[in-house]
mmCIF file of N, CA and C in Angstrom:
data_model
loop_
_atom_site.group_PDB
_atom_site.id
_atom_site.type_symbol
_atom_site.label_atom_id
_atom_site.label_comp_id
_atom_site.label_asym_id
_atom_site.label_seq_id
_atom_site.Cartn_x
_atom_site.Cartn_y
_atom_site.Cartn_z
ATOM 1 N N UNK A 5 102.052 75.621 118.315
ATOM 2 C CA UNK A 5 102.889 76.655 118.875
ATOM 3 C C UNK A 5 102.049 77.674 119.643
ATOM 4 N N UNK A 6 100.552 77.519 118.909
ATOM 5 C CA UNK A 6 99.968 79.054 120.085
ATOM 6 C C UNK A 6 99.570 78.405 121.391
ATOM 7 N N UNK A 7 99.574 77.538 121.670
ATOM 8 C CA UNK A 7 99.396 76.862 123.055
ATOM 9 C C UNK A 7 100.162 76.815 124.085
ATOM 10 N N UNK A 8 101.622 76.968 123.465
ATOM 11 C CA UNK A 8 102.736 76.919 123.868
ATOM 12 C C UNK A 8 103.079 78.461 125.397
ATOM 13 N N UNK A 9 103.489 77.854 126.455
ATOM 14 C CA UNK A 9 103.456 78.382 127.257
ATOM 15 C C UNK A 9 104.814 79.636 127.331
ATOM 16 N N UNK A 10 105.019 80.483 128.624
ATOM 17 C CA UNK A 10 106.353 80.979 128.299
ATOM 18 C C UNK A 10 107.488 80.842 128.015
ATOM 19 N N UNK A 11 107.951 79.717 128.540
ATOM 20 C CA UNK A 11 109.226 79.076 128.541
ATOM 21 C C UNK A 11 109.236 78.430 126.878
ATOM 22 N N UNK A 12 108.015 77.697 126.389
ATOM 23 C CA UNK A 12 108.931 76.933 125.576
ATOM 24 C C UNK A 12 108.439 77.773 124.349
ATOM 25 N N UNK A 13 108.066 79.118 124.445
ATOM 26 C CA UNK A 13 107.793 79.846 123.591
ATOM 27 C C UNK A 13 109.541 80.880 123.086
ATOM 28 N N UNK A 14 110.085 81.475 124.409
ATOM 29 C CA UNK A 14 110.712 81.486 125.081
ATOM 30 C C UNK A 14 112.178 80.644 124.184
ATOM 31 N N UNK A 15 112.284 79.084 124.261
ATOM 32 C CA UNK A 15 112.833 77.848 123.911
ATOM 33 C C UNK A 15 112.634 78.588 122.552
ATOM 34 N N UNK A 16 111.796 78.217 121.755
ATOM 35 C CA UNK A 16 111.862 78.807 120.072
ATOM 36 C C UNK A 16 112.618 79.639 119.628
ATOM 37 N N UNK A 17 112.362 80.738 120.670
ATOM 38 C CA UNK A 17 113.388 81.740 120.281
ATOM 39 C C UNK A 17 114.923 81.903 120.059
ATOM 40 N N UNK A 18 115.006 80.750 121.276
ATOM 41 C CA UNK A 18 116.786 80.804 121.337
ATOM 42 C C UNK A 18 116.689 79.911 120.654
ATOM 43 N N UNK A 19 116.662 78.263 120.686
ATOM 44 C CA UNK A 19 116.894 77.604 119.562
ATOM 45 C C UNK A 19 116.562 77.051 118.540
ATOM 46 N N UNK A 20 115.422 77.871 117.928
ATOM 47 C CA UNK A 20 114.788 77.530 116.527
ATOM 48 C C UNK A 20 115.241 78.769 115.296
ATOM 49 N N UNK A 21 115.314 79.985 116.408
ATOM 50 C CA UNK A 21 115.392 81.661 115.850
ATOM 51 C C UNK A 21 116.865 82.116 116.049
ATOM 52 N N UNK A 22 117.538 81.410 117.048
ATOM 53 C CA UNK A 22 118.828 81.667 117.402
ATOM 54 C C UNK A 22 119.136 83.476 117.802
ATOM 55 N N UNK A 23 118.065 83.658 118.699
ATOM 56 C CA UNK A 23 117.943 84.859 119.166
ATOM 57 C C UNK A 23 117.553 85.002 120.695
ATOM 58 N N UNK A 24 117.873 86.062 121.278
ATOM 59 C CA UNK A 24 117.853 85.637 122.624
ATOM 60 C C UNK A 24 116.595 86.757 123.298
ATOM 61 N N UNK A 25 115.787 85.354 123.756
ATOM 62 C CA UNK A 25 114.678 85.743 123.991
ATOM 63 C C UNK A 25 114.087 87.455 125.192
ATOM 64 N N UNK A 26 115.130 87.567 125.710
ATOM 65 C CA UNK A 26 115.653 88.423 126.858
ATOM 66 C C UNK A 26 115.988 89.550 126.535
ATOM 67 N N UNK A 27 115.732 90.291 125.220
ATOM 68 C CA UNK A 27 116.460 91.674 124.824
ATOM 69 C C UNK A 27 115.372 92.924 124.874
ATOM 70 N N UNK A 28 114.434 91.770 125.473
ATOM 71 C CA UNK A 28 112.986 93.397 125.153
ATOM 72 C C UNK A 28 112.140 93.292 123.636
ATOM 73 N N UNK A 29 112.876 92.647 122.924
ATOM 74 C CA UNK A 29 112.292 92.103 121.191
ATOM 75 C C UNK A 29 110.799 91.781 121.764
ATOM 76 N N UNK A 30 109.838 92.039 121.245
ATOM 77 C CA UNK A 30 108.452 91.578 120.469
ATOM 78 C C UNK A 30 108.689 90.295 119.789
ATOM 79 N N UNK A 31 108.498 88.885 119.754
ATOM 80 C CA UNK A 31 107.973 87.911 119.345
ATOM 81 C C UNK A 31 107.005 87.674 118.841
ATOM 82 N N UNK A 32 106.439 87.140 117.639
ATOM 83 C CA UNK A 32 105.094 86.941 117.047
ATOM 84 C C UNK A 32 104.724 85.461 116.643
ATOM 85 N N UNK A 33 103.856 85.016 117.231
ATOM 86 C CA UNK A 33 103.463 83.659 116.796
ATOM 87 C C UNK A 33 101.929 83.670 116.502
ATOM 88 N N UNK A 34 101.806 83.034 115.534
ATOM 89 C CA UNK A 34 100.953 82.625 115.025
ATOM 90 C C UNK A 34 100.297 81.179 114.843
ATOM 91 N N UNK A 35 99.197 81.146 115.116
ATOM 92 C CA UNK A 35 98.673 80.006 114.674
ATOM 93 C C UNK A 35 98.306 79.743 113.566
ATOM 94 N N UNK A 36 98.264 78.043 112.705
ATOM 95 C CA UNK A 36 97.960 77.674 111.176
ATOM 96 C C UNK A 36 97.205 78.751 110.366
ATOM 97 N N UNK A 37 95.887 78.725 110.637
ATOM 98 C CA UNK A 37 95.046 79.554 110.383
ATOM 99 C C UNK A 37 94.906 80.768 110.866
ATOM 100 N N UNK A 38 95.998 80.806 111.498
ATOM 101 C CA UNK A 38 95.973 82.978 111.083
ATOM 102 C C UNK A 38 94.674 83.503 112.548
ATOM 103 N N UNK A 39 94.061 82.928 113.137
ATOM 104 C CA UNK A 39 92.922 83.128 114.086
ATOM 105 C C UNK A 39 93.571 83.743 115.097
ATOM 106 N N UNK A 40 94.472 83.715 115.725
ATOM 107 C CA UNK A 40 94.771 83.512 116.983
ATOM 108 C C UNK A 40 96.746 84.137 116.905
ATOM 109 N N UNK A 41 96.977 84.839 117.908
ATOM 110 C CA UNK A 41 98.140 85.692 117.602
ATOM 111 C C UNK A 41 98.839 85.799 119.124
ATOM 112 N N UNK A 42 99.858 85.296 119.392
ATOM 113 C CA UNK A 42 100.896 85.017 120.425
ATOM 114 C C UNK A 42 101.699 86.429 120.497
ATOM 115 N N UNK A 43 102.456 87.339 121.641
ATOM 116 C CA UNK A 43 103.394 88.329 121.308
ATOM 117 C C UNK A 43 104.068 87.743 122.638
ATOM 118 N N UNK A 44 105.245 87.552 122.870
ATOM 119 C CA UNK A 44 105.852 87.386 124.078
ATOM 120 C C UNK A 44 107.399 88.517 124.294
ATOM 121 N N UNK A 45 107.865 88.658 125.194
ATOM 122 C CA UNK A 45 108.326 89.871 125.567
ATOM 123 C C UNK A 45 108.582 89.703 126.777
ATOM 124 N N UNK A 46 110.343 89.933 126.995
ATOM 125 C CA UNK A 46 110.405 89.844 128.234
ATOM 126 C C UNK A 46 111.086 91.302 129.103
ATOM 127 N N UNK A 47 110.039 91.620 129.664
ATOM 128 C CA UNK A 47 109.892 92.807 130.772
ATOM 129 C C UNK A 47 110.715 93.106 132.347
ATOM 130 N N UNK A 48 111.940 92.770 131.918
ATOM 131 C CA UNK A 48 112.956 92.681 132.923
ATOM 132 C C UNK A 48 112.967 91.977 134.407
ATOM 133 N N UNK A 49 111.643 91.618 134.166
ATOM 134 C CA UNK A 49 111.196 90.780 135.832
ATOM 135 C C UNK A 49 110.148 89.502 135.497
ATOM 136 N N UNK A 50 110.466 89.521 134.245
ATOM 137 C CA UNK A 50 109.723 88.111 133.522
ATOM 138 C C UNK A 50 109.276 88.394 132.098
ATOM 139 N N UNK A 51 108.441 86.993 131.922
ATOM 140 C CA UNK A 51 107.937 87.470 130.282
ATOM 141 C C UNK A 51 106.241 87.611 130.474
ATOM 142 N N UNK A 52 106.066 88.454 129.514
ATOM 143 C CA UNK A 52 104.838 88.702 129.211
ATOM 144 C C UNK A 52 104.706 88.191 127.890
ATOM 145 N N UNK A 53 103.073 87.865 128.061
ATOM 146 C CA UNK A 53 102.130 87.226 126.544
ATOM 147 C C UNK A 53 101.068 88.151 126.938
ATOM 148 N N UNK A 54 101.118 88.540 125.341
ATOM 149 C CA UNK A 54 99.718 88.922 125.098
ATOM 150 C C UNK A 54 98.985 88.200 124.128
ATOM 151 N N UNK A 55 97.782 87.967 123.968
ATOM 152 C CA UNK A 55 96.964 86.849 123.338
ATOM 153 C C UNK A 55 96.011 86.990 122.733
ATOM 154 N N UNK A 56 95.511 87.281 121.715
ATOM 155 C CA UNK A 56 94.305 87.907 121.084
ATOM 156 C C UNK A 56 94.062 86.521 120.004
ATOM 157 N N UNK A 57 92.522 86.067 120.077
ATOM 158 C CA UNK A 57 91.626 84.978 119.024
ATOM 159 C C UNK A 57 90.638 85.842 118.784
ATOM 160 N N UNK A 58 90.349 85.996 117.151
ATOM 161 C CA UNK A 58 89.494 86.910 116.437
ATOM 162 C C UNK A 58 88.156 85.516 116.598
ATOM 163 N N UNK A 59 87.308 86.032 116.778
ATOM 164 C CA UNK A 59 86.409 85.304 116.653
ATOM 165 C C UNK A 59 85.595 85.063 114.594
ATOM 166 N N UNK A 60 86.245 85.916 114.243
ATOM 167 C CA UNK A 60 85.921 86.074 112.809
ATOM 168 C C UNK A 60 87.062 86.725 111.784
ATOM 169 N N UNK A 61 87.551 86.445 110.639
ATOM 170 C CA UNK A 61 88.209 86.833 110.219
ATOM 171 C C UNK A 61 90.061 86.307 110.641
ATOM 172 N N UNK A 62 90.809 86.236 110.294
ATOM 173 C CA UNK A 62 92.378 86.023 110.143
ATOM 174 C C UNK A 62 93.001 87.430 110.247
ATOM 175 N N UNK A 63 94.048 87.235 110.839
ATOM 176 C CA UNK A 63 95.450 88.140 111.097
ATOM 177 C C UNK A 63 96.036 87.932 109.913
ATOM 178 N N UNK A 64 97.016 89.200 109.116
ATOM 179 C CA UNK A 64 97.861 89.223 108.257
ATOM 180 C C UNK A 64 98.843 88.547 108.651
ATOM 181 N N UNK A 65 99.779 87.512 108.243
ATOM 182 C CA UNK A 65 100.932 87.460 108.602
ATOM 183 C C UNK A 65 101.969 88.266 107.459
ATOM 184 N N UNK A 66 102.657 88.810 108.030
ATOM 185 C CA UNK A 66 103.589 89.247 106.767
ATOM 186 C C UNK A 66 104.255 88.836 106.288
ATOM 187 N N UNK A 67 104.946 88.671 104.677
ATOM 188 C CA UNK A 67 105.811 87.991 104.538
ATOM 189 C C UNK A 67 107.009 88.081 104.777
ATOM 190 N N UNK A 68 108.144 87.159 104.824
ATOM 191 C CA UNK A 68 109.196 87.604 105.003
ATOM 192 C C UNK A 68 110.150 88.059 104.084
ATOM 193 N N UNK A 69 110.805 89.284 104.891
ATOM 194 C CA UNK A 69 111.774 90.122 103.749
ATOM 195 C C UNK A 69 112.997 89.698 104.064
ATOM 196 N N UNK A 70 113.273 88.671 104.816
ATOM 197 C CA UNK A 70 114.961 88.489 105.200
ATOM 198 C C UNK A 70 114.779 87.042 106.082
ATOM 199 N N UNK A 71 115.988 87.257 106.347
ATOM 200 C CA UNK A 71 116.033 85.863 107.648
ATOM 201 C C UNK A 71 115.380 85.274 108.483
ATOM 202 N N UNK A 72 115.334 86.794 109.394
ATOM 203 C CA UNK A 72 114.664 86.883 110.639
ATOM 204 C C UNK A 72 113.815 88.226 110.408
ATOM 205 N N UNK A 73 112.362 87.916 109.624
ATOM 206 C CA UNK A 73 112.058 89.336 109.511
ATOM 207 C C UNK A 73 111.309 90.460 110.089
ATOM 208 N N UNK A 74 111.285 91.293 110.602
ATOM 209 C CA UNK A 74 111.423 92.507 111.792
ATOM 210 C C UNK A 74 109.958 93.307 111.239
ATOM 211 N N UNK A 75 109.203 93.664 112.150
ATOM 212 C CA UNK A 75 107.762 95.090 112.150
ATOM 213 C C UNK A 75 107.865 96.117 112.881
ATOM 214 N N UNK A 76 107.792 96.843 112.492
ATOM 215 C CA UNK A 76 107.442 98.335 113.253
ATOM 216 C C UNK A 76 106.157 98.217 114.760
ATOM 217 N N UNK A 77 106.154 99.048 115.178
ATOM 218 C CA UNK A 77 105.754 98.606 116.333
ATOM 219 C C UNK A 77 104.390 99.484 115.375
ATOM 220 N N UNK A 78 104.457 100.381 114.858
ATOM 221 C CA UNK A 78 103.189 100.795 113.872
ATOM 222 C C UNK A 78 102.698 99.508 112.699
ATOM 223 N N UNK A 79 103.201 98.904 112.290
ATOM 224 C CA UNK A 79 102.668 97.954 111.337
ATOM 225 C C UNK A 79 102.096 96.734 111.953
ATOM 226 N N UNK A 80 102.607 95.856 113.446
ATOM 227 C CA UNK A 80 102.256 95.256 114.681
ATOM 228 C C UNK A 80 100.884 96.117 114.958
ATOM 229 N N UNK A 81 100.817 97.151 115.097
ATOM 230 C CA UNK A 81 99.440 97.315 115.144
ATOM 231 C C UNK A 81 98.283 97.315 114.528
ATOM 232 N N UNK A 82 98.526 97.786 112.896
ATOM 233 C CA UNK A 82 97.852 97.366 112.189
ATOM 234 C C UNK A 82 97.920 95.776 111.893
ATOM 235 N N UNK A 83 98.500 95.047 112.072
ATOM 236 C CA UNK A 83 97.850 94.079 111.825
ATOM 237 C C UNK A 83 96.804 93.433 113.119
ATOM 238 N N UNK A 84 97.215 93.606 114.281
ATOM 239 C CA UNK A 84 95.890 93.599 115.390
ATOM 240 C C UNK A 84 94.797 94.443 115.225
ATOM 241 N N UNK A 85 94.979 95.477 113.922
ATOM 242 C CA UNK A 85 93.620 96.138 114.361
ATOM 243 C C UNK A 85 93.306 95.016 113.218
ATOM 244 N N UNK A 86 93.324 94.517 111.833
ATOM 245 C CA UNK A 86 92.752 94.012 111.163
ATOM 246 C C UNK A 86 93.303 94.617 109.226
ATOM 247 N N UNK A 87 94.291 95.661 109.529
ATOM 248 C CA UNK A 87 94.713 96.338 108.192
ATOM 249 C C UNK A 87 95.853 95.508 107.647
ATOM 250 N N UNK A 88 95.498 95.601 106.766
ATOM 251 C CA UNK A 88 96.696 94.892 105.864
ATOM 252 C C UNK A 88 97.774 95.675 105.331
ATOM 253 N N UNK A 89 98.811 95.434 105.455
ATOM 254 C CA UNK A 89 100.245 96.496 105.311
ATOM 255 C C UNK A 89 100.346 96.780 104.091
ATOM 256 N N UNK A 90 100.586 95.700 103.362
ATOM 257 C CA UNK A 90 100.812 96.059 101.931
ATOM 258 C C UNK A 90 99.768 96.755 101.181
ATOM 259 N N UNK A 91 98.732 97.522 101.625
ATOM 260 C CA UNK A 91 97.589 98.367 101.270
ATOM 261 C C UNK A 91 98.142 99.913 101.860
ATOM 262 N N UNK A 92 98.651 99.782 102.925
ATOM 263 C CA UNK A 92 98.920 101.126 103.306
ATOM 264 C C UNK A 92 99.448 102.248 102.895
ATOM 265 N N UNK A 93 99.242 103.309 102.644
ATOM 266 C CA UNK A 93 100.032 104.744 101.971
ATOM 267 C C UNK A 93 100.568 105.574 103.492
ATOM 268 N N UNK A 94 101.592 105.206 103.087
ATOM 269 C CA UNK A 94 102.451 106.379 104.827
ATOM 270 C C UNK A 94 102.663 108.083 103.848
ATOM 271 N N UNK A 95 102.490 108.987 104.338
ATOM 272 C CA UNK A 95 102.133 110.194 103.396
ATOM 273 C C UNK A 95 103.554 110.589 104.300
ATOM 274 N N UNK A 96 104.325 111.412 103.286
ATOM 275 C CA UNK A 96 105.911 112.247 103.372
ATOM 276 C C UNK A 96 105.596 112.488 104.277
ATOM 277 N N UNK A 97 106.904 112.316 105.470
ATOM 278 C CA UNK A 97 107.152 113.033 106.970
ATOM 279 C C UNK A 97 108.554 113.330 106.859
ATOM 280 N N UNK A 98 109.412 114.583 107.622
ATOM 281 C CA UNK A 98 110.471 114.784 107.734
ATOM 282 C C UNK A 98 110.778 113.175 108.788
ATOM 283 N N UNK A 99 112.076 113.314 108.292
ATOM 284 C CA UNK A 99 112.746 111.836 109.209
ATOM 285 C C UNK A 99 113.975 112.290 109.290
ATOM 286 N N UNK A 100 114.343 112.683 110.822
ATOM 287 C CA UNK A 100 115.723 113.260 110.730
ATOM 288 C C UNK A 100 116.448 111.887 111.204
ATOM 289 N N UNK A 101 117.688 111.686 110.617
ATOM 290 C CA UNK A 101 118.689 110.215 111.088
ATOM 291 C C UNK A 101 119.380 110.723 112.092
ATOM 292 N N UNK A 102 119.755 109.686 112.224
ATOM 293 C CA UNK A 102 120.307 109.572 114.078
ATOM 294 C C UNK A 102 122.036 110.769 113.748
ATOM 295 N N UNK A 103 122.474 110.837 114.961
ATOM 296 C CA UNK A 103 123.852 111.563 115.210
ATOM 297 C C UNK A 103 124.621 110.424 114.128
ATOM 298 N N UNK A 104 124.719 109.306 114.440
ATOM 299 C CA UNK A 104 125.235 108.302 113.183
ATOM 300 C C UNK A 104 125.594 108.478 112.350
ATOM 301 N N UNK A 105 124.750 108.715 111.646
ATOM 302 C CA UNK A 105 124.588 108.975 110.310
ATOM 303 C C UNK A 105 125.291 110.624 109.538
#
């Protein structure tokens, strides 16, 4: 799958994930061994990949908490820098909820 070009990366999404690849969503693929880390994303005038192979060491994958399971665009980063999530302490912040709510 990390070889895998836009389109049939793209292809996974809609019919392996049953999600449509086109909404602006972050995609994450991974290779067996955790080395090597796929993000695809499509940017209203095509898709973008970004592509990072650690020359040492493995990417966290996280596990999954649901179906289809979802990262923070803060926890996506820690795992490219090399931190592992389930180690992390997020220290009290006000969090005001939406008009919604």
């Amino acid at each position: 799958m990390i070889s895998s070009s836009f389109y049939k990366l793209a292809a996974i999404v809609n019919q392996q994930m049953h999600l449509d690849p086109l909404t602006g969503d972050v995609y994450i693929f991974f290779n067996r061994r955790a080395t090597h880390i796929k993000l695809l994303q499509w940017q209203q005038d095509g898709f973008a990949i970004y592509y990072k192979r650690l020359e040492k060491g493995t990417f966290e994958i996280p596990k999954p908490g649901g179906v289809q399971p979802s990262l923070t665009s803060t926890q996506l980063m820690l795992i490219l820098q090399g931190i592992q999530i389930d180690k992390v302490q997020y220290r009290r912040r006000y969090f005001r909820q939406s008009a919604d709510h």
